[in-house]
Tab-separated table of C-alpha atoms in Angstrom:
chain	number	residue	atom	x	y	z
Y	955	MET	CA	8.576	-30.895	36.111
Y	956	LYS	CA	5.170	-30.500	34.518
Y	957	ILE	CA	4.261	-27.306	34.387
Y	958	ALA	CA	0.188	-27.180	34.771
Y	959	ARG	CA	-1.885	-24.745	31.510
Y	960	ARG	CA	-4.146	-23.548	33.709
Y	961	ARG	CA	-3.085	-19.945	30.978
Y	962	TRP	CA	-4.706	-21.949	28.632
Y	963	TRP	CA	-8.833	-20.925	30.533
Y	964	ILE	CA	-7.410	-17.125	28.485
Y	965	TYR	CA	-7.479	-18.442	25.856
Y	966	LEU	CA	-10.991	-19.725	25.883
Y	967	LEU	CA	-12.502	-16.806	27.181
Y	968	LEU	CA	-10.946	-15.824	23.924
Y	969	PHE	CA	-11.965	-17.272	21.959
Y	970	VAL	CA	-15.692	-17.758	23.617
Y	971	LEU	CA	-15.469	-13.665	23.047
Y	972	VAL	CA	-14.195	-13.127	19.555
Y	973	MET	CA	-17.026	-16.339	18.786
Y	974	ILE	CA	-19.918	-14.416	20.530
Y	975	ASN	CA	-18.667	-10.128	18.489
Y	976	TYR	CA	-19.490	-12.759	15.611
Y	977	MET	CA	-22.547	-14.400	16.051
Y	978	ASP	CA	-23.631	-10.945	17.080
Y	979	ARG	CA	-22.518	-9.771	13.871
Y	980	THR	CA	-24.312	-12.325	11.896
Y	981	ALA	CA	-27.692	-12.436	13.934
Y	982	LEU	CA	-28.960	-9.296	12.130
Y	983	SER	CA	-27.779	-10.968	8.407
Y	984	VAL	CA	-30.088	-13.528	9.622
Y	985	ALA	CA	-33.263	-11.163	10.480
Y	986	VAL	CA	-32.621	-8.970	7.269
Y	987	ALA	CA	-35.545	-10.783	5.070
Y	988	PRO	CA	-38.524	-10.741	8.080
Y	989	ILE	CA	-37.110	-6.874	9.858
Y	990	GLN	CA	-37.153	-5.856	6.634
Y	991	LYS	CA	-40.117	-6.891	5.491
Y	992	GLU	CA	-42.012	-6.217	8.514
Y	993	LEU	CA	-40.446	-2.427	8.834
Y	994	ASN	CA	-40.812	-1.984	4.699
Y	995	LEU	CA	-37.847	-1.141	4.071
Y	996	SER	CA	-36.320	-0.433	0.642
Y	997	SER	CA	-32.980	-2.476	-0.213
Y	998	THR	CA	-30.406	0.213	0.212
Y	999	GLN	CA	-31.840	0.903	3.514
Y	1000	VAL	CA	-31.259	-3.077	3.766
Y	1001	GLY	CA	-27.587	-2.245	2.706
Y	1002	LEU	CA	-27.244	0.843	5.080
Y	1003	MET	CA	-28.077	-1.165	8.077
Y	1004	LEU	CA	-25.325	-3.997	7.251
Y	1005	SER	CA	-22.558	-1.932	7.007
Y	1006	ALA	CA	-23.579	1.172	9.702
Y	1007	PHE	CA	-21.412	-1.788	12.591
Y	1008	LEU	CA	-18.706	-0.719	10.367
Y	1009	TRP	CA	-18.495	3.228	10.116
Y	1010	SER	CA	-17.989	3.552	14.031
Y	1011	TYR	CA	-15.600	-0.012	14.008
Y	1012	LEU	CA	-13.362	1.363	12.248
Y	1013	LEU	CA	-13.544	5.125	13.646
Y	1014	PHE	CA	-12.834	3.548	17.355
Y	1015	LEU	CA	-10.627	1.268	16.341
Y	1016	ILE	CA	-7.199	3.194	17.584
Y	1017	PRO	CA	-8.695	4.961	20.602
Y	1018	SER	CA	-9.905	0.948	21.564
Y	1019	GLY	CA	-6.404	0.402	21.654
Y	1020	MET	CA	-5.134	3.119	22.805
Y	1021	LEU	CA	-7.426	2.432	25.681
Y	1022	THR	CA	-6.688	-1.361	26.148
Y	1023	ASP	CA	-3.530	0.520	26.820
Y	1024	ARG	CA	-4.299	3.209	29.683
Y	1025	PHE	CA	-6.109	0.960	31.184
Y	1026	GLY	CA	-6.236	-2.975	30.547
Y	1027	PRO	CA	-8.015	-5.445	29.281
Y	1028	ARG	CA	-9.781	-6.335	31.261
Y	1029	VAL	CA	-11.430	-3.281	32.618
Y	1030	VAL	CA	-11.791	-2.574	29.259
Y	1031	ASN	CA	-13.072	-5.521	27.195
Y	1032	ALA	CA	-15.638	-5.835	29.977
Y	1033	VAL	CA	-17.253	-1.996	29.559
Y	1034	SER	CA	-17.101	-3.102	26.203
Y	1035	ILE	CA	-20.087	-6.053	26.298
Y	1036	VAL	CA	-21.471	-4.325	28.234
Y	1037	VAL	CA	-21.842	-1.852	25.508
Y	1038	TRP	CA	-22.073	-4.360	22.310
Y	1039	SER	CA	-24.565	-7.184	24.192
Y	1040	LEU	CA	-27.051	-4.024	24.895
Y	1041	ALA	CA	-26.813	-2.735	21.469
Y	1042	THR	CA	-27.395	-5.970	20.434
Y	1043	MET	CA	-30.698	-6.214	22.925
Y	1044	LEU	CA	-31.205	-2.552	21.734
Y	1045	VAL	CA	-31.522	-4.351	17.652
Y	1046	GLY	CA	-34.482	-5.749	18.880
Y	1047	ILE	CA	-35.672	-3.397	21.152
Y	1048	VAL	CA	-36.141	0.125	18.981
Y	1049	ARG	CA	-38.857	0.461	16.653
Y	1050	GLY	CA	-37.866	1.938	12.702
Y	1051	PHE	CA	-35.112	2.856	10.750
Y	1052	GLY	CA	-33.089	5.655	12.371
Y	1053	GLY	CA	-33.402	3.204	15.086
Y	1054	LEU	CA	-31.625	0.512	13.893
Y	1055	ILE	CA	-28.872	2.072	12.794
Y	1056	GLY	CA	-28.459	4.001	15.882
Y	1057	ALA	CA	-28.014	0.613	17.383
Y	1058	ARG	CA	-25.736	-1.321	15.067
Y	1059	LEU	CA	-23.131	1.824	15.571
Y	1060	LEU	CA	-23.150	1.646	18.751
Y	1061	MET	CA	-22.143	-2.075	18.551
Y	1062	GLY	CA	-19.891	-1.082	16.355
Y	1063	VAL	CA	-18.046	1.620	19.327
Y	1064	GLY	CA	-18.002	-1.693	21.931
Y	1065	GLU	CA	-16.940	-4.330	19.047
Y	1066	SER	CA	-13.512	-2.545	18.426
Y	1067	SER	CA	-11.809	-2.959	21.642
Y	1068	THR	CA	-12.083	-6.989	20.915
Y	1069	TYR	CA	-8.337	-8.110	18.517
Y	1070	PRO	CA	-6.868	-4.679	19.925
Y	1071	ALA	CA	-7.482	-6.158	24.191
Y	1072	ALA	CA	-6.999	-9.605	22.981
Y	1073	GLY	CA	-3.520	-9.024	21.606
Y	1074	ARG	CA	-2.536	-6.860	24.263
Y	1075	VAL	CA	-3.955	-9.845	26.098
Y	1076	LEU	CA	-1.725	-12.482	24.100
Y	1077	ARG	CA	0.829	-10.323	24.681
Y	1078	GLU	CA	1.231	-10.424	28.331
Y	1079	TRP	CA	-0.243	-14.485	28.781
Y	1080	ALA	CA	0.761	-16.315	26.422
Y	1081	PRO	CA	4.899	-17.889	26.647
Y	1082	ALA	CA	6.530	-17.087	22.642
Y	1083	SER	CA	6.952	-20.302	22.636
Y	1084	GLU	CA	3.196	-20.799	22.025
Y	1085	ARG	CA	1.870	-17.497	20.970
Y	1086	GLY	CA	0.819	-18.670	18.351
Y	1087	ARG	CA	-1.589	-21.121	19.466
Y	1088	ALA	CA	-3.089	-18.964	21.940
Y	1089	ALA	CA	-3.678	-16.357	18.817
Y	1090	SER	CA	-5.406	-19.587	16.169
Y	1091	ILE	CA	-7.743	-20.407	19.666
Y	1092	TYR	CA	-8.503	-17.392	19.289
Y	1093	ASN	CA	-9.070	-16.402	16.324
Y	1094	SER	CA	-10.241	-19.439	15.992
Y	1095	GLY	CA	-13.690	-17.120	17.435
Y	1096	ALA	CA	-14.136	-15.321	13.816
Y	1097	TYR	CA	-14.929	-18.450	12.705
Y	1098	ALA	CA	-17.205	-20.438	15.158
Y	1099	GLY	CA	-19.249	-17.448	15.313
Y	1100	PRO	CA	-20.594	-16.660	11.920
Y	1101	ALA	CA	-21.264	-21.270	12.237
Y	1102	LEU	CA	-22.616	-21.274	15.465
Y	1103	GLY	CA	-24.833	-17.818	15.002
Y	1104	ALA	CA	-26.874	-18.123	11.794
Y	1105	ILE	CA	-27.719	-21.049	13.288
Y	1106	LEU	CA	-29.121	-20.361	16.919
Y	1107	ALA	CA	-30.502	-17.325	15.583
Y	1108	ALA	CA	-32.839	-18.948	12.434
Y	1109	ALA	CA	-34.231	-21.017	15.359
Y	1110	LEU	CA	-35.230	-18.397	17.904
Y	1111	ILE	CA	-36.023	-16.414	14.876
Y	1112	THR	CA	-38.383	-19.767	13.624
Y	1113	SER	CA	-39.501	-20.116	17.833
Y	1114	PHE	CA	-39.462	-16.568	19.094
Y	1115	GLY	CA	-39.375	-13.795	16.475
Y	1116	TRP	CA	-36.624	-11.996	15.461
Y	1117	GLN	CA	-36.580	-9.220	17.775
Y	1118	THR	CA	-37.038	-11.571	21.160
Y	1119	MET	CA	-33.540	-12.925	18.664
Y	1120	PHE	CA	-31.424	-10.600	19.385
Y	1121	VAL	CA	-32.563	-10.238	22.791
Y	1122	ILE	CA	-31.374	-13.573	23.638
Y	1123	MET	CA	-28.036	-13.102	21.371
Y	1124	GLY	CA	-27.507	-9.468	23.842
Y	1125	ALA	CA	-27.823	-11.460	26.841
Y	1126	LEU	CA	-24.988	-14.203	27.020
Y	1127	GLY	CA	-22.829	-11.190	26.293
Y	1128	PHE	CA	-23.197	-10.997	30.212
Y	1129	ILE	CA	-22.574	-14.634	31.029
Y	1130	TRP	CA	-19.720	-13.945	29.903
Y	1131	LEU	CA	-18.810	-10.599	31.091
Y	1132	ALA	CA	-19.032	-12.242	35.075
Y	1133	ALA	CA	-16.492	-15.150	34.055
Y	1134	TRP	CA	-14.133	-12.687	32.509
Y	1135	LEU	CA	-14.229	-10.107	36.050
Y	1136	ILE	CA	-13.883	-12.786	38.458
Y	1137	TRP	CA	-10.707	-14.772	36.614
Y	1138	PHE	CA	-9.300	-12.674	34.105
Y	1139	ARG	CA	-6.656	-11.032	35.958
Y	1140	ASP	CA	-2.934	-9.915	35.164
Y	1141	PRO	CA	-0.864	-13.407	35.267
Y	1142	SER	CA	1.594	-11.713	38.014
Y	1143	LYS	CA	-1.702	-11.797	39.843
Y	1144	ALA	CA	-3.924	-14.117	39.889
Y	1145	THR	CA	-3.987	-16.081	41.903
Y	1146	TRP	CA	-5.684	-19.386	40.966
Y	1147	LEU	CA	-2.667	-20.467	39.078
Y	1148	SER	CA	0.423	-21.756	40.424
Y	1149	GLU	CA	4.023	-20.277	41.189
Y	1150	PRO	CA	5.833	-22.325	38.750
Y	1151	GLU	CA	2.933	-21.580	35.897
Y	1152	ARG	CA	3.337	-17.949	36.468
Y	1153	ALA	CA	7.115	-17.702	36.664
Y	1154	MET	CA	7.253	-19.732	33.850
Y	1155	ILE	CA	3.950	-16.861	32.089
Y	1156	LEU	CA	6.678	-14.106	32.992
Y	1157	GLU	CA	9.861	-14.862	31.963
Y	1158	GLU	CA	9.227	-16.298	28.682
Y	1159	ARG	CA	6.333	-13.883	27.330
Y	1160	LYS	CA	9.261	-12.127	26.678
Y	1161	VAL	CA	11.402	-11.191	23.644
Y	1162	PRO	CA	14.534	-9.979	23.212
Y	1163	GLY	CA	15.549	-6.416	23.516
Y	1164	GLU	CA	11.748	-6.018	25.580
Y	1165	GLN	CA	11.415	-2.356	27.019
Y	1166	SER	CA	10.919	-3.341	30.656
Y	1167	GLN	CA	8.495	0.177	31.675
Y	1168	GLU	CA	5.356	0.241	33.744
Y	1169	GLY	CA	2.696	2.535	33.723
Y	1170	LYS	CA	1.551	4.480	30.368
Y	1171	PRO	CA	3.886	3.630	27.293
Y	1172	LYS	CA	6.374	6.282	25.526
Y	1173	GLY	CA	4.763	6.774	22.359
Y	1174	GLY	CA	1.570	6.327	20.330
Y	1175	VAL	CA	0.687	5.279	17.081
Y	1176	LEU	CA	2.360	7.504	14.782
Y	1177	SER	CA	5.954	6.070	16.465
Y	1178	LEU	CA	5.064	2.695	15.613
Y	1179	LEU	CA	4.093	2.590	11.710
Y	1180	ARG	CA	7.858	4.761	11.740
Y	1181	TYR	CA	8.786	1.066	11.101
Y	1182	ARG	CA	7.746	-1.032	8.373
Y	1183	SER	CA	7.307	-3.636	10.214
Y	1184	MET	CA	3.990	-2.269	11.710
Y	1185	TRP	CA	2.850	-1.384	7.803
Y	1186	GLY	CA	3.742	-5.160	6.898
Y	1187	VAL	CA	1.143	-6.540	8.928
Y	1188	ALA	CA	-0.945	-4.337	9.258
Y	1189	LEU	CA	-0.464	-5.002	4.951
Y	1190	ILE	CA	-0.893	-9.538	5.522
Y	1191	GLN	CA	-4.231	-8.114	7.561
Y	1192	SER	CA	-5.371	-6.464	5.033
Y	1193	ALA	CA	-5.072	-8.970	1.622
Y	1194	ALA	CA	-5.879	-11.991	4.757
Y	1195	VAL	CA	-9.203	-10.432	5.531
Y	1196	TYR	CA	-10.998	-8.839	1.848
Y	1197	THR	CA	-10.962	-12.710	1.069
Y	1198	GLN	CA	-12.535	-13.376	4.740
Y	1199	TYR	CA	-14.659	-11.199	4.393
Y	1200	LEU	CA	-16.026	-12.687	0.624
Y	1201	PHE	CA	-16.606	-15.493	1.987
Y	1202	LEU	CA	-18.280	-14.382	5.041
Y	1203	THR	CA	-20.407	-12.052	3.150
Y	1204	TRP	CA	-21.468	-14.027	-0.389
Y	1205	LEU	CA	-21.204	-17.813	-0.277
Y	1206	PRO	CA	-24.452	-17.871	1.109
Y	1207	GLY	CA	-25.352	-15.912	-2.360
Y	1208	TYR	CA	-23.087	-17.716	-4.535
Y	1209	LEU	CA	-24.084	-20.750	-3.722
Y	1210	GLU	CA	-27.419	-20.102	-3.969
Y	1211	GLN	CA	-27.229	-18.193	-6.938
Y	1212	VAL	CA	-24.769	-19.707	-9.147
Y	1213	HIS	CA	-25.439	-23.382	-7.544
Y	1214	HIS	CA	-28.460	-23.078	-6.897
Y	1215	LEU	CA	-28.671	-24.233	-3.564
Y	1216	SER	CA	-31.914	-23.939	-1.404
Y	1217	ILE	CA	-31.303	-21.283	1.611
Y	1218	MET	CA	-31.456	-23.809	3.618
Y	1219	LYS	CA	-28.747	-25.954	2.311
Y	1220	SER	CA	-26.761	-23.038	1.299
Y	1221	GLY	CA	-26.783	-22.680	5.633
Y	1222	LEU	CA	-25.955	-25.387	5.767
Y	1223	PHE	CA	-22.789	-25.494	3.443
Y	1224	THR	CA	-21.592	-22.303	4.693
Y	1225	ALA	CA	-21.226	-23.515	7.975
Y	1226	VAL	CA	-18.768	-25.897	6.381
Y	1227	PRO	CA	-15.452	-24.421	5.683
Y	1228	TYR	CA	-15.712	-22.645	9.594
Y	1229	VAL	CA	-16.355	-25.354	10.587
Y	1230	VAL	CA	-12.857	-27.243	8.319
Y	1231	ALA	CA	-11.391	-23.726	10.059
Y	1232	VAL	CA	-11.732	-23.472	13.418
Y	1233	LEU	CA	-10.684	-27.275	13.512
Y	1234	ALA	CA	-7.595	-27.123	11.440
Y	1235	GLY	CA	-6.836	-23.659	12.471
Y	1236	ILE	CA	-6.202	-24.487	16.154
Y	1237	GLY	CA	-4.490	-27.239	15.293
Y	1238	LEU	CA	-1.947	-25.527	12.274
Y	1239	GLY	CA	-1.643	-23.152	15.277
Y	1240	ILE	CA	0.225	-26.301	17.592
Y	1241	VAL	CA	2.579	-27.494	15.322
Y	1242	PHE	CA	3.447	-24.336	13.674
Y	1243	ASP	CA	4.814	-23.216	17.350
Y	1244	ARG	CA	6.095	-27.000	18.152
Y	1245	ARG	CA	7.744	-26.636	14.706
Y	1246	LEU	CA	9.261	-22.165	15.757
Y	1247	LYS	CA	12.199	-22.320	17.993
Y	1248	ARG	CA	12.227	-19.681	20.421
Y	1249	HIS	CA	15.551	-18.226	18.616
Y	1250	ALA	CA	12.779	-18.194	14.492
Y	1251	GLN	CA	10.478	-16.253	16.837
Y	1252	SER	CA	12.931	-13.415	17.672
Y	1253	ALA	CA	14.041	-13.400	14.490
Y	1254	ALA	CA	10.842	-13.234	12.889
Y	1255	ARG	CA	10.555	-15.887	10.857
Y	1256	ARG	CA	7.108	-16.609	11.890
Y	1257	ARG	CA	6.175	-14.587	8.269
Y	1258	TYR	CA	7.759	-17.349	6.340
Y	1259	ILE	CA	4.624	-19.326	7.480
Y	1260	VAL	CA	2.346	-16.219	7.394
Y	1261	ALA	CA	3.850	-16.513	3.474
Y	1262	ALA	CA	3.224	-19.423	2.887
Y	1263	CYS	CA	-0.500	-20.205	3.827
Y	1264	LEU	CA	-0.658	-17.137	2.258
Y	1265	LEU	CA	0.111	-18.785	-1.492
Y	1266	THR	CA	-2.292	-22.025	-0.290
Y	1267	SER	CA	-5.168	-19.927	0.347
Y	1268	SER	CA	-4.706	-18.288	-2.607
Y	1269	VAL	CA	-6.183	-21.695	-4.335
Y	1270	VAL	CA	-9.676	-19.791	-3.464
Y	1271	LEU	CA	-8.211	-18.327	-7.742
Y	1272	LEU	CA	-9.635	-21.845	-8.479
Y	1273	THR	CA	-12.758	-21.914	-8.034
Y	1274	PRO	CA	-13.800	-21.736	-11.193
Y	1275	PHE	CA	-12.858	-24.112	-13.292
Y	1276	PHE	CA	-15.111	-26.001	-10.610
Y	1277	SER	CA	-18.921	-26.934	-11.515
Y	1278	ASP	CA	-19.224	-29.147	-8.497
Y	1279	VAL	CA	-20.189	-27.928	-5.319
Y	1280	THR	CA	-18.392	-30.909	-3.030
Y	1281	MET	CA	-15.009	-29.492	-4.814
Y	1282	ILE	CA	-16.155	-26.113	-4.469
Y	1283	LEU	CA	-16.471	-26.392	-0.837
Y	1284	ILE	CA	-13.415	-28.439	-0.721
Y	1285	LEU	CA	-11.123	-25.146	-2.297
Y	1286	ILE	CA	-12.889	-22.988	-0.218
Y	1287	SER	CA	-12.486	-24.957	2.945
Y	1288	ILE	CA	-8.082	-24.735	2.364
Y	1289	SER	CA	-8.726	-21.231	1.501
Y	1290	MET	CA	-11.074	-20.327	4.112
Y	1291	THR	CA	-8.704	-22.305	6.715
Y	1292	CYS	CA	-5.081	-20.592	5.841
Y	1293	ILE	CA	-6.901	-17.596	5.948
Y	1294	SER	CA	-7.925	-17.880	8.932
Y	1295	THR	CA	-4.633	-19.560	9.965
Y	1296	THR	CA	-2.596	-16.184	8.309
Y	1297	VAL	CA	-4.331	-14.177	10.855
Y	1298	SER	CA	-3.805	-16.144	13.763
Y	1299	MET	CA	0.152	-16.588	13.170
Y	1300	ASN	CA	0.256	-12.479	11.440
Y	1301	LEU	CA	-0.726	-11.495	15.245
Y	1302	ALA	CA	1.126	-13.904	16.436
Y	1303	LEU	CA	4.036	-12.525	13.824
Y	1304	LEU	CA	2.916	-8.900	15.701
Y	1305	GLY	CA	3.813	-9.693	19.034
Y	1306	ASP	CA	7.018	-11.630	18.405
Y	1307	LEU	CA	8.551	-7.882	16.786
Y	1308	LEU	CA	6.331	-5.885	19.284
Y	1309	ARG	CA	9.590	-4.527	21.736
Y	1310	SER	CA	6.845	-3.523	23.994
Y	1311	ARG	CA	3.742	-5.244	25.808
Y	1312	HIS	CA	2.545	-1.576	26.473
Y	1313	LEU	CA	1.627	-1.062	23.167
Y	1314	ALA	CA	0.683	-3.971	22.222
Y	1315	GLY	CA	-3.869	-2.580	22.162
Y	1316	ARG	CA	-2.823	0.220	19.815
Y	1317	ALA	CA	-0.558	-2.399	17.219
Y	1318	ASN	CA	-3.640	-4.410	17.134
Y	1319	SER	CA	-5.549	-1.810	16.737
Y	1320	ILE	CA	-3.479	-0.585	13.288
Y	1321	ALA	CA	-3.958	-4.516	12.515
Y	1322	MET	CA	-7.325	-4.646	12.447
Y	1323	ILE	CA	-8.011	-0.745	10.784
Y	1324	GLY	CA	-5.832	-2.302	7.879
Y	1325	GLY	CA	-7.841	-6.136	7.406
Y	1326	ASN	CA	-11.253	-3.840	8.707
Y	1327	THR	CA	-10.495	-1.236	5.776
Y	1328	PHE	CA	-10.616	-3.724	3.061
Y	1329	GLY	CA	-12.584	-6.012	4.557
Y	1330	ALA	CA	-15.264	-3.661	4.533
Y	1331	ALA	CA	-14.325	-2.550	0.114
Y	1332	ALA	CA	-14.612	-6.796	-0.619
Y	1333	PRO	CA	-18.240	-6.934	-0.337
Y	1334	ILE	CA	-18.443	-3.346	-2.298
Y	1335	VAL	CA	-16.466	-4.643	-4.789
Y	1336	THR	CA	-17.829	-8.214	-4.962
Y	1337	GLY	CA	-21.079	-6.908	-5.950
Y	1338	TYR	CA	-19.768	-5.024	-8.255
Y	1339	ILE	CA	-18.368	-7.232	-10.065
Y	1340	VAL	CA	-21.142	-9.845	-10.188
Y	1341	ASP	CA	-23.361	-7.050	-11.672
Y	1342	THR	CA	-21.344	-6.207	-14.461
Y	1343	THR	CA	-20.007	-8.775	-15.155
Y	1344	HIS	CA	-22.551	-11.361	-14.229
Y	1345	SER	CA	-20.862	-13.603	-12.637
Y	1346	TYR	CA	-17.970	-14.303	-10.013
Y	1347	ASN	CA	-16.010	-15.424	-11.572
Y	1348	SER	CA	-13.770	-12.622	-11.988
Y	1349	ALA	CA	-14.901	-11.722	-7.174
Y	1350	PHE	CA	-12.693	-14.788	-6.777
Y	1351	VAL	CA	-9.209	-13.875	-9.137
Y	1352	VAL	CA	-9.538	-11.049	-7.661
Y	1353	ALA	CA	-9.426	-12.464	-4.162
Y	1354	GLY	CA	-6.541	-14.338	-4.815
Y	1355	ILE	CA	-4.381	-11.691	-6.119
Y	1356	PHE	CA	-4.787	-9.454	-3.062
Y	1357	LEU	CA	-3.122	-12.888	-1.459
Y	1358	LEU	CA	-1.071	-13.272	-3.540
Y	1359	ALA	CA	0.233	-9.503	-3.013
Y	1360	GLY	CA	0.476	-10.639	0.311
Y	1361	VAL	CA	2.362	-13.007	-0.166
Y	1362	VAL	CA	5.048	-10.375	-1.169
Y	1363	VAL	CA	4.411	-8.264	1.708
Y	1364	ALA	CA	5.544	-10.918	4.197
Y	1365	LEU	CA	8.217	-11.997	2.977
Y	1366	THR	CA	10.148	-8.212	2.475
Y	1367	LEU	CA	8.279	-6.037	4.630
Y	1368	PRO	CA	6.971	-7.459	8.916
Y	1369	ARG	CA	11.314	-8.184	9.297
Y	1370	HIS	CA	12.835	-5.982	12.203
Y	1371	PRO	CA	11.739	-4.680	16.001
Y	1372	ILE	CA	9.207	-3.410	16.105
Y	1373	GLY	CA	10.272	-0.703	19.027
Y	1374	GLU	CA	9.425	2.476	20.969
Y	1375	GLU	CA	12.609	4.661	20.640
Y	1376	GLU	CA	14.240	5.090	17.296
Y	1377	PRO	CA	17.742	4.686	18.003
Y	1378	ALA	CA	17.699	0.971	19.369
Y	1379	HIS	CA	21.347	0.751	20.496
Y	1380	ALA	CA	20.351	0.825	24.302
Y	1381	HIS	CA	18.157	-2.249	23.741
Y	1382	GLY	CA	21.851	-3.899	22.291
Y	1383	VAL	CA	19.860	-3.912	18.280
Y	1384	ASP	CA	22.056	-2.906	15.664
Y	1385	ASP	CA	20.285	0.239	13.321
Y	1386	ALA	CA	20.363	-1.924	10.355
Y	1387	VAL	CA	17.862	-4.395	12.894
Y	1388	ALA	CA	15.244	-1.542	14.256
Y	1389	ALA	CA	14.903	-0.527	10.876
Y	1390	PRO	CA	12.556	2.393	11.247
Y	1391	VAL	CA	11.111	3.448	8.032
Y	1392	ALA	CA	12.647	6.782	8.248
Y	1393	GLN	CA	16.072	6.135	8.449
């Protein structure tokens, strides 16, 4: 009997959530010039304004994961999108540098729960056999957002001014909120699911040795950090997101300064790798899920896919050897697609390894901290390299080294289940398999 795929609407809701998240992040970058001119801000103030978002984002990742595990993704996502949408609107309403910093800090607080909550939804809704494609779908929003957000923000600024642009961009979140509150529930309670699909989700979302307790989860962040696999997932995220942030913050400037493209052309050319990453990333997620069998998921074989994607994404090392813009865009598109797939497969790998879905929020928070800590360093390191060498070549080399280091991590660390109990005998898993760091 063919089972319906209504659960894919949940994947679509997550994709749109992440896309709006990144659209709102991108909006300020597009509006920097008119804001700086109108408010007479220095370049240092602009830099602080752009980075303020990440200060609160990193600070609140762990609390957001804990709140997700305590109250569930339905409540946490609803509250968080209200907070960051209002913060986005405030950027267009407040006056003065202090007000802008405050609005950006509030935005970071609101957006900090997106990936932890999405990881919990993935663990609740996605059968293990399609966990990779589900992660690919929602993570693709991180690439669709900058591409669409840059175009929409530019059009709104041109037509209505930057203040109105922020108000409109912020209001988009409330449209998503209405759909989320109407349709999202735990699959055991979603009335719009057919009974066969519900039974399939509840059965196939489990992993071998999964703990079945309900209510408040045992353990916490420190207990998760005792496992090598948890550190492996976080370090893989670091290797991939460093290069992602390099592209996100410096690609337009690189195209303008090195290849002498106009602002309009650099914006359009920047969108190309993001569009390719969205389409190819989802496609690769589907292909890998179909080739990865159930026993391979439980044995953490997905890490080989992660390693292969990291290795392929290191083609960014070849960028300094080409001067043709088309060839450079091809290399960056390949790299960005594989980075997108790495992040998706890494989050799916975390779902494969995690023995309790009740800790999915904080486990995903740890992974996000790893990624965003190194990601936040990428624009600073790149700027320093460009200032000292007057070239982007070494910046691409550093990114490539990070990616190759990630290959080694993927092949060695995330190999064993991440469980709550120190002795794994109760779940039928040998100590050699459970392998917490402390042993």
